[in-house]
Amino acid sequence: MEFDQSGVNALMEITSRPDLVFVRGQGAWLEDHNGKRYLDFMQGWAVNSLGHCPPQVVEAINRQAAQLINPSPAFYNQPSMDLAKRITGASCFDRVFFANSGAEANEGAIKLARKWGRLHRNGAYKIITFDHSFHGRTLATMSASGKPGWDTIYAPQVDGFPKADLNDLDSVRALVDDKTVAVMLEPVQGEGGVIPASPEFMQALRKLTSDLGLLLIVDEVQTGMGRTGKLFAYEHSGIVPDIMTLAKGIGGGVPLAALCAREEVCCFEPGDQGGTYNGNPLTTAVGIAVFDAVTAPGFLDSVNARGDQLSQGLLALSRKWGMKGERGVGLLRALKMDRTDGARIVETARDWNPEGLLLNSPRPDLLRFMPALNVSADEIDLMLARLDEVIAKLRG
Ligand code: PLP
């Protein structure tokens, strides 16, 4: 059955989309306009931390929408304070500013660091970031990102984001000058291909930045809220960053992000930062539902168990098909392939019948897996079996 395509050309073309429309989702599954089901291991690029339409999120939206949606950020609202208190209580940070996307939270982190540099480091403003990093699609966050080609697409870039190499402390040290205010990184580079910063590197980076009086900013937009098996990925290395950004998983699918900072760094004054939707009770009420689910006893144990299962299964597939292994942390993992047929695998898996499988290939020789954090053992086994069939069809 065709779907009503009359609106297709009314949308700006920002990506090439397949000829299907998703009409509903439940847990690990999506359903299209023909009633075909798809096992979803992308989950909206890691945003649906509890799967599609989880009851807690639906309940929080309904309850809050009936009560109060947006009184304006100029007034306190209870859900935003309650969520901020949960985040500060579970992390090394003291204050939170809520935003609507990862890019916006990172813009806030950049602004906070620049203001801090103006106040405390003689106007220093440069933030060292990393090759292959991804921090968002606003002008400043694109400039901060180390994605190939992004330096020219909307040139000129925002100034002040020299790029170092991940896991190479000397490359960071070499970039520091008297205009440097901070270093910003993803604890696991997600879009860059699921490349973890090693705990040793994170620790050495913390020491270097502390010794030099620089801020350390962790972009946990993809890794935060349980994705890597700890609530926040910086915990794996036992460090205390100065600033952290969250998005994706914290909203469980709705647009919610957070800029978190330690008290010493919180130098915004009234008027410095804002936004009409920021910290609205509708999305922060959802954030509370997600936070309470992810921090419930046993939840992160199960993320780690499922992460191990996925890792073992991907390793077995890699051995069977002569690939190059797997990598990742918790439920953010990648299969390293020996060929550049990622896009064909993604397409064939999606078009599989009677049930499709949704995967992501951020690089031609890599498949990335970011299922719901409450994915079941059976769903992981099913995904691995289906992927094996897809590879057999394409390569067998
Ligand atoms: N930072 C990281 C590490 C990301 O993975 C992403 C999105 O993929 C972003 C920032 C941007 O987030 P958003 O798309 O919500 O603006």
Short mmCIF file of C-alpha atoms and ligand atoms in Angstrom, two decimals:
data_model
loop_
_atom_site.label_atom_id
_atom_site.label_comp_id
_atom_site.label_asym_id
_atom_site.label_seq_id
_atom_site.Cartn_x
_atom_site.Cartn_y
_atom_site.Cartn_z
CA MET A 1 0.00 0.00 0.00
CA GLU A 2 1.28 3.48 -0.88
CA PHE A 3 1.27 6.18 1.74
CA ASP A 4 0.00 9.68 1.01
CA GLN A 5 3.11 11.19 -0.59
CA SER A 6 1.62 14.60 -1.31
CA GLY A 7 3.59 16.19 1.51
CA VAL A 8 6.97 14.75 0.57
CA ASN A 9 8.00 17.76 -1.48
CA ALA A 10 6.80 20.13 1.21
CA LEU A 11 9.66 18.95 3.40
CA MET A 12 13.17 20.30 2.98
CA GLU A 13 15.42 17.56 1.77
CA ILE A 14 17.98 17.08 4.53
CA THR A 15 18.51 13.36 4.11
CA SER A 16 17.41 10.66 1.69
CA ARG A 17 14.58 8.72 3.26
CA PRO A 18 13.21 5.29 2.31
CA ASP A 19 9.65 5.05 0.96
CA LEU A 20 7.96 4.20 4.21
CA VAL A 21 6.21 5.94 7.04
CA PHE A 22 6.31 4.71 10.60
CA VAL A 23 2.93 4.90 12.25
CA ARG A 24 3.49 3.40 15.70
CA GLY A 25 6.11 2.00 18.02
CA GLN A 26 6.19 -0.19 21.09
CA GLY A 27 9.33 -1.15 22.99
CA ALA A 28 11.93 -2.50 20.57
CA TRP A 29 9.51 -2.52 17.63
CA LEU A 30 8.29 -0.03 15.02
CA GLU A 31 5.42 -0.55 12.61
CA ASP A 32 5.10 1.05 9.16
CA HIS A 33 2.08 2.15 7.10
CA ASN A 34 1.66 -1.38 5.75
CA GLY A 35 1.66 -3.00 9.17
CA LYS A 36 5.18 -4.40 8.66
CA ARG A 37 7.20 -4.59 11.90
CA TYR A 38 10.83 -3.61 12.37
CA LEU A 39 13.15 -4.56 15.23
CA ASP A 40 14.73 -1.21 16.08
CA PHE A 41 18.39 -1.13 17.10
CA MET A 42 18.73 2.59 16.33
CA GLN A 43 15.97 3.90 18.58
CA GLY A 44 15.93 7.36 17.02
CA TRP A 45 19.74 7.58 17.27
CA ALA A 46 19.87 6.48 20.89
CA VAL A 47 17.14 8.80 22.14
CA ASN A 48 14.50 6.24 23.16
CA SER A 49 16.32 4.97 26.21
CA LEU A 50 13.25 3.00 27.36
CA GLY A 51 12.13 1.98 23.86
CA HIS A 52 9.20 3.30 21.84
CA CYS A 53 6.26 4.78 23.77
CA PRO A 54 7.20 3.36 27.19
CA PRO A 55 4.32 3.53 29.69
CA GLN A 56 6.22 5.79 32.14
CA VAL A 57 6.86 8.39 29.43
CA VAL A 58 3.32 8.23 28.04
CA GLU A 59 1.94 8.60 31.57
CA ALA A 60 4.24 11.54 32.39
CA ILE A 61 3.31 13.36 29.15
CA ASN A 62 -0.42 12.84 29.69
CA ARG A 63 -0.34 13.83 33.35
CA GLN A 64 1.85 16.90 32.84
CA ALA A 65 0.10 18.03 29.63
CA ALA A 66 -3.19 18.08 31.49
CA GLN A 67 -1.68 20.14 34.31
CA LEU A 68 0.86 22.66 32.95
CA ILE A 69 2.87 22.74 29.71
CA ASN A 70 4.90 25.93 29.71
CA PRO A 71 4.63 28.81 32.18
CA SER A 72 7.88 30.31 30.66
CA PRO A 73 11.43 29.91 31.93
CA ALA A 74 11.01 33.22 33.76
CA PHE A 75 9.14 31.27 36.48
CA TYR A 76 10.01 28.23 38.57
CA ASN A 77 8.23 24.99 37.78
CA GLN A 78 8.34 21.90 39.97
CA PRO A 79 9.39 19.21 37.43
CA SER A 80 12.46 21.19 36.30
CA MET A 81 13.63 21.67 39.89
CA ASP A 82 12.92 18.03 40.74
CA LEU A 83 14.89 16.77 37.72
CA ALA A 84 17.78 19.16 38.36
CA LYS A 85 17.95 17.90 41.95
CA ARG A 86 18.05 14.29 40.76
CA ILE A 87 20.89 15.01 38.30
CA THR A 88 22.99 16.98 40.77
CA GLY A 89 22.35 14.36 43.46
CA ALA A 90 23.63 11.58 41.20
CA SER A 91 26.63 13.39 39.70
CA CYS A 92 29.57 15.65 40.59
CA PHE A 93 27.71 18.71 39.27
CA ASP A 94 25.94 21.39 41.30
CA ARG A 95 23.71 23.20 38.82
CA VAL A 96 21.73 22.40 35.69
CA PHE A 97 20.40 24.46 32.79
CA PHE A 98 17.84 22.59 30.70
CA ALA A 99 17.80 22.91 26.91
CA ASN A 100 16.08 21.17 24.00
CA SER A 101 18.82 19.45 22.01
CA GLY A 102 22.36 18.22 22.38
CA ALA A 103 23.66 20.99 20.16
CA GLU A 104 21.94 23.62 22.27
CA ALA A 105 23.33 22.14 25.50
CA ASN A 106 26.81 22.15 23.93
CA GLU A 107 26.37 25.75 22.79
CA GLY A 108 25.59 26.52 26.42
CA ALA A 109 28.74 24.69 27.55
CA ILE A 110 30.83 26.68 25.06
CA LYS A 111 29.28 29.95 26.22
CA LEU A 112 29.78 29.06 29.89
CA ALA A 113 33.44 28.18 29.29
CA ARG A 114 34.02 31.38 27.29
CA LYS A 115 32.42 33.50 29.99
CA TRP A 116 34.50 31.73 32.63
CA GLY A 117 37.59 32.40 30.51
CA ARG A 118 36.72 36.08 30.29
CA LEU A 119 36.32 36.28 34.07
CA HIS A 120 39.15 34.01 35.20
CA ARG A 121 41.66 33.50 32.37
CA ASN A 122 42.22 36.88 30.86
CA GLY A 123 39.77 36.44 27.99
CA ALA A 124 40.86 32.93 27.01
CA TYR A 125 38.22 31.40 24.72
CA LYS A 126 39.69 28.49 22.76
CA ILE A 127 38.28 25.05 23.42
CA ILE A 128 40.38 22.11 22.29
CA THR A 129 38.20 19.41 20.72
CA PHE A 130 39.01 16.21 18.81
CA ASP A 131 39.23 14.90 15.29
CA HIS A 132 36.15 12.83 14.39
CA SER A 133 34.18 14.27 17.30
CA PHE A 134 30.52 15.26 16.94
CA HIS A 135 28.97 18.00 19.03
CA GLY A 136 25.94 19.12 17.02
CA ARG A 137 24.71 21.09 14.02
CA THR A 138 24.65 24.71 15.13
CA LEU A 139 27.46 26.87 13.74
CA ALA A 140 29.54 26.75 16.92
CA THR A 141 28.99 23.04 17.58
CA MET A 142 29.76 22.19 13.93
CA SER A 143 32.96 24.18 14.34
CA ALA A 144 33.71 22.27 17.53
CA SER A 145 33.09 18.96 15.74
CA GLY A 146 35.92 17.13 14.02
CA LYS A 147 33.75 15.71 11.26
CA PRO A 148 35.51 15.74 7.90
CA GLY A 149 34.09 18.40 5.54
CA TRP A 150 32.37 20.42 8.23
CA ASP A 151 35.09 23.05 8.16
CA THR A 152 34.00 24.22 4.71
CA ILE A 153 30.25 23.55 4.34
CA TYR A 154 29.12 26.73 6.12
CA ALA A 155 32.43 28.59 6.16
CA PRO A 156 33.65 30.62 7.87
CA GLN A 157 33.56 28.54 11.01
CA VAL A 158 33.26 29.89 14.52
CA ASP A 159 36.83 30.51 15.62
CA GLY A 160 38.59 28.82 18.51
CA PHE A 161 38.25 25.03 18.26
CA PRO A 162 41.66 23.50 17.56
CA LYS A 163 41.52 19.70 17.08
CA ALA A 164 43.61 17.13 18.92
CA ASP A 165 43.73 13.34 18.47
CA LEU A 166 41.67 11.20 20.81
CA ASN A 167 43.73 9.15 23.27
CA ASP A 168 46.86 11.20 22.51
CA LEU A 169 47.69 13.55 25.39
CA ASP A 170 50.70 15.08 23.63
CA SER A 171 48.44 16.23 20.80
CA VAL A 172 46.33 18.09 23.37
CA ARG A 173 49.34 19.56 25.17
CA ALA A 174 50.74 20.83 21.87
CA LEU A 175 47.58 22.89 21.21
CA VAL A 176 47.40 24.67 24.58
CA ASP A 177 48.25 28.38 24.52
CA ASP A 178 47.36 31.43 26.60
CA LYS A 179 43.99 31.70 24.84
CA THR A 180 42.94 28.14 25.78
CA VAL A 181 40.11 27.88 28.27
CA ALA A 182 38.90 24.27 28.05
CA VAL A 183 39.08 20.81 26.51
CA MET A 184 35.84 19.20 25.36
CA LEU A 185 35.32 15.56 24.39
CA GLU A 186 32.86 12.69 24.11
CA PRO A 187 33.84 9.87 26.51
CA VAL A 188 32.94 7.57 23.62
CA GLN A 189 32.95 9.17 20.16
CA GLY A 190 29.54 8.07 18.87
CA GLU A 191 29.06 9.43 15.36
CA GLY A 192 32.81 9.07 14.79
CA GLY A 193 32.43 5.30 14.99
CA VAL A 194 31.98 4.30 18.65
CA ILE A 195 35.57 5.02 19.68
CA PRO A 196 36.06 5.09 23.47
CA ALA A 197 38.47 7.51 25.13
CA SER A 198 40.53 5.19 27.35
CA PRO A 199 40.15 5.62 31.14
CA GLU A 200 43.90 6.36 31.26
CA PHE A 201 43.48 9.13 28.70
CA MET A 202 40.50 10.60 30.58
CA GLN A 203 42.52 10.58 33.82
CA ALA A 204 45.60 12.13 32.18
CA LEU A 205 43.42 14.75 30.50
CA ARG A 206 41.83 15.65 33.82
CA LYS A 207 45.26 16.01 35.41
CA LEU A 208 46.60 18.11 32.53
CA THR A 209 43.60 20.44 32.50
CA SER A 210 43.68 20.80 36.30
CA ASP A 211 47.42 21.51 36.29
CA LEU A 212 46.97 24.18 33.62
CA GLY A 213 43.81 25.68 35.13
CA LEU A 214 41.63 24.66 32.16
CA LEU A 215 38.07 23.37 32.22
CA LEU A 216 37.21 19.81 31.20
CA ILE A 217 33.88 19.47 29.39
CA VAL A 218 32.35 16.04 28.72
CA ASP A 219 29.75 15.82 25.98
CA GLU A 220 27.57 12.99 27.25
CA VAL A 221 24.73 13.65 24.82
CA GLN A 222 25.06 10.09 23.52
CA THR A 223 26.83 8.36 26.43
CA GLY A 224 24.87 9.78 29.37
CA MET A 225 21.85 8.37 31.23
CA GLY A 226 22.95 4.76 31.40
CA ARG A 227 23.94 4.13 27.79
CA THR A 228 27.42 2.87 28.72
CA GLY A 229 26.33 0.89 31.79
CA LYS A 230 27.08 3.68 34.28
CA LEU A 231 24.69 6.58 34.74
CA PHE A 232 27.33 8.89 33.23
CA ALA A 233 30.28 7.65 31.17
CA TYR A 234 32.82 9.88 32.95
CA GLU A 235 32.34 7.60 35.98
CA HIS A 236 34.18 4.77 34.18
CA SER A 237 37.44 6.68 34.64
CA GLY A 238 36.69 8.04 38.12
CA ILE A 239 37.35 11.65 37.09
CA VAL A 240 35.49 14.81 38.06
CA PRO A 241 34.81 16.97 34.97
CA ASP A 242 33.80 20.63 35.28
CA ILE A 243 30.96 20.66 32.77
CA MET A 244 28.77 17.91 31.27
CA THR A 245 26.09 18.02 28.62
CA LEU A 246 23.22 15.55 28.30
CA ALA A 247 20.47 15.10 25.70
CA LYS A 248 19.11 12.12 23.71
CA GLY A 249 18.52 9.46 26.41
CA ILE A 250 17.48 11.83 29.17
CA GLY A 251 14.32 12.75 27.24
CA GLY A 252 13.35 9.19 26.36
CA GLY A 253 12.38 10.49 22.89
CA VAL A 254 11.14 14.00 23.70
CA PRO A 255 13.39 17.05 23.17
CA LEU A 256 15.22 17.53 26.45
CA ALA A 257 18.86 18.35 27.12
CA ALA A 258 20.89 19.54 30.07
CA LEU A 259 23.99 21.61 30.68
CA CYS A 260 25.46 20.62 34.03
CA ALA A 261 28.31 22.40 35.79
CA ARG A 262 30.19 22.51 39.05
CA GLU A 263 29.50 25.53 41.26
CA GLU A 264 32.93 27.13 40.65
CA VAL A 265 32.18 27.28 36.93
CA CYS A 266 28.59 28.52 37.08
CA CYS A 267 29.19 32.12 36.07
CA PHE A 268 26.05 32.83 34.04
CA GLU A 269 24.24 35.90 35.29
CA PRO A 270 20.62 36.81 34.55
CA GLY A 271 20.28 37.48 30.82
CA ASP A 272 23.37 35.50 29.76
CA GLN A 273 21.51 32.34 28.78
CA GLY A 274 17.91 31.34 28.07
CA GLY A 275 15.38 30.11 25.54
CA THR A 276 11.58 30.02 25.55
CA TYR A 277 11.19 26.24 25.82
CA ASN A 278 14.04 25.64 28.22
CA GLY A 279 13.21 23.67 31.34
CA ASN A 280 9.52 23.46 30.51
CA PRO A 281 7.54 21.19 32.83
CA LEU A 282 6.30 18.93 30.02
CA THR A 283 9.71 17.65 28.94
CA THR A 284 11.32 17.76 32.38
CA ALA A 285 8.44 15.65 33.76
CA VAL A 286 9.39 13.10 31.11
CA GLY A 287 13.04 13.44 32.16
CA ILE A 288 12.05 12.52 35.71
CA ALA A 289 10.24 9.40 34.51
CA VAL A 290 13.29 8.36 32.47
CA PHE A 291 15.72 9.18 35.28
CA ASP A 292 13.74 7.16 37.83
CA ALA A 293 13.57 4.17 35.49
CA VAL A 294 17.29 4.22 34.66
CA THR A 295 18.33 4.64 38.31
CA ALA A 296 15.94 1.96 39.63
CA PRO A 297 17.74 -0.90 41.40
CA GLY A 298 19.12 -3.44 38.92
CA PHE A 299 18.50 -1.38 35.76
CA LEU A 300 22.15 -0.58 35.02
CA ASP A 301 23.12 -4.19 35.89
CA SER A 302 20.83 -5.29 33.12
CA VAL A 303 22.29 -2.70 30.69
CA ASN A 304 25.72 -4.21 31.43
CA ALA A 305 24.45 -7.78 31.03
CA ARG A 306 22.79 -6.96 27.70
CA GLY A 307 25.92 -5.04 26.64
CA ASP A 308 28.06 -8.14 27.33
CA GLN A 309 25.60 -10.31 25.43
CA LEU A 310 25.64 -7.95 22.45
CA SER A 311 29.43 -7.75 22.54
CA GLN A 312 29.81 -11.56 22.59
CA GLY A 313 27.27 -11.98 19.80
CA LEU A 314 28.96 -9.38 17.60
CA LEU A 315 32.35 -11.00 18.22
CA ALA A 316 30.93 -14.36 17.15
CA LEU A 317 29.53 -12.78 13.96
CA SER A 318 32.86 -11.10 13.34
CA ARG A 319 34.71 -14.42 13.65
CA LYS A 320 32.22 -16.21 11.44
CA TRP A 321 32.44 -13.64 8.63
CA GLY A 322 36.14 -12.75 8.92
CA MET A 323 35.47 -9.24 10.20
CA LYS A 324 37.61 -7.08 12.48
CA GLY A 325 35.92 -7.49 15.85
CA GLU A 326 33.70 -5.14 17.80
CA ARG A 327 34.08 -2.28 20.24
CA GLY A 328 32.05 -0.08 22.52
CA VAL A 329 30.86 0.32 26.09
CA GLY A 330 27.57 -0.94 27.54
CA LEU A 331 24.82 -0.68 24.93
CA LEU A 332 26.72 1.62 22.57
CA ARG A 333 28.59 -0.83 20.37
CA ALA A 334 29.93 -1.23 16.85
CA LEU A 335 30.79 -4.13 14.59
CA LYS A 336 34.03 -3.47 12.70
CA MET A 337 33.66 -4.92 9.24
CA ASP A 338 36.25 -6.02 6.74
CA ARG A 339 34.39 -4.39 3.83
CA THR A 340 32.64 -1.13 3.11
CA ASP A 341 29.16 -2.60 2.65
CA GLY A 342 27.56 -0.99 5.73
CA ALA A 343 24.93 0.89 3.71
CA ARG A 344 23.90 -2.28 1.82
CA ILE A 345 23.58 -4.21 5.07
CA VAL A 346 21.45 -1.44 6.60
CA GLU A 347 19.17 -1.37 3.53
CA THR A 348 18.86 -5.14 3.20
CA ALA A 349 18.12 -5.51 6.93
CA ARG A 350 15.45 -2.81 6.73
CA ASP A 351 13.81 -4.40 3.68
CA TRP A 352 13.93 -7.92 5.17
CA ASN A 353 10.60 -9.77 5.16
CA PRO A 354 8.35 -10.43 6.88
CA GLU A 355 10.05 -8.35 9.60
CA GLY A 356 12.65 -5.65 9.06
CA LEU A 357 15.64 -4.74 11.21
CA LEU A 358 16.80 -1.14 11.73
CA LEU A 359 20.55 -0.64 12.00
CA ASN A 360 22.92 2.29 11.52
CA SER A 361 26.20 2.54 9.64
CA PRO A 362 28.02 5.75 10.65
CA ARG A 363 30.98 4.68 8.50
CA PRO A 364 30.93 2.39 5.45
CA ASP A 365 32.91 -0.31 7.29
CA LEU A 366 31.05 -0.07 10.59
CA LEU A 367 27.64 -0.94 12.03
CA ARG A 368 26.50 0.84 15.19
CA PHE A 369 24.05 -0.61 17.71
CA MET A 370 22.14 1.57 20.18
CA PRO A 371 19.08 -0.40 21.25
CA ALA A 372 16.71 0.67 24.02
CA LEU A 373 18.44 0.28 27.39
CA ASN A 374 15.68 -2.14 28.45
CA VAL A 375 16.11 -4.34 25.34
CA SER A 376 15.54 -8.01 26.19
CA ALA A 377 17.98 -10.89 25.79
CA ASP A 378 15.62 -12.45 23.22
CA GLU A 379 15.54 -9.25 21.18
CA ILE A 380 19.34 -9.13 21.08
CA ASP A 381 19.47 -12.79 20.00
CA LEU A 382 16.87 -12.10 17.32
CA MET A 383 18.82 -9.09 16.03
CA LEU A 384 22.05 -11.13 15.87
CA ALA A 385 20.33 -14.02 14.04
CA ARG A 386 18.70 -11.62 11.56
CA LEU A 387 21.96 -9.77 10.95
CA ASP A 388 23.67 -13.10 10.28
CA GLU A 389 20.99 -13.92 7.68
CA VAL A 390 21.40 -10.51 6.06
CA ILE A 391 25.18 -10.88 5.83
CA ALA A 392 24.75 -14.42 4.45
CA LYS A 393 22.42 -13.13 1.76
CA LEU A 394 24.80 -10.34 0.73
CA ARG A 395 28.06 -12.23 1.06
CA GLY A 396 27.11 -15.91 1.14
N1 PLP B 1 26.84 15.52 20.93
C1 PLP B 1 26.90 14.22 20.65
C2 PLP B 1 27.98 13.39 21.29
C3 PLP B 1 25.99 13.62 19.78
O1 PLP B 1 26.06 12.32 19.50
C4 PLP B 1 24.97 14.43 19.20
C5 PLP B 1 23.99 13.86 18.26
O2 PLP B 1 24.16 12.81 17.70
C6 PLP B 1 24.95 15.80 19.53
C7 PLP B 1 25.89 16.30 20.39
C8 PLP B 1 23.89 16.69 18.96
O3 PLP B 1 22.68 16.43 19.59
P1 PLP B 1 21.32 16.96 18.94
O4 PLP B 1 21.15 16.22 17.66
O5 PLP B 1 20.27 16.64 19.97
O6 PLP B 1 21.47 18.42 18.74
#
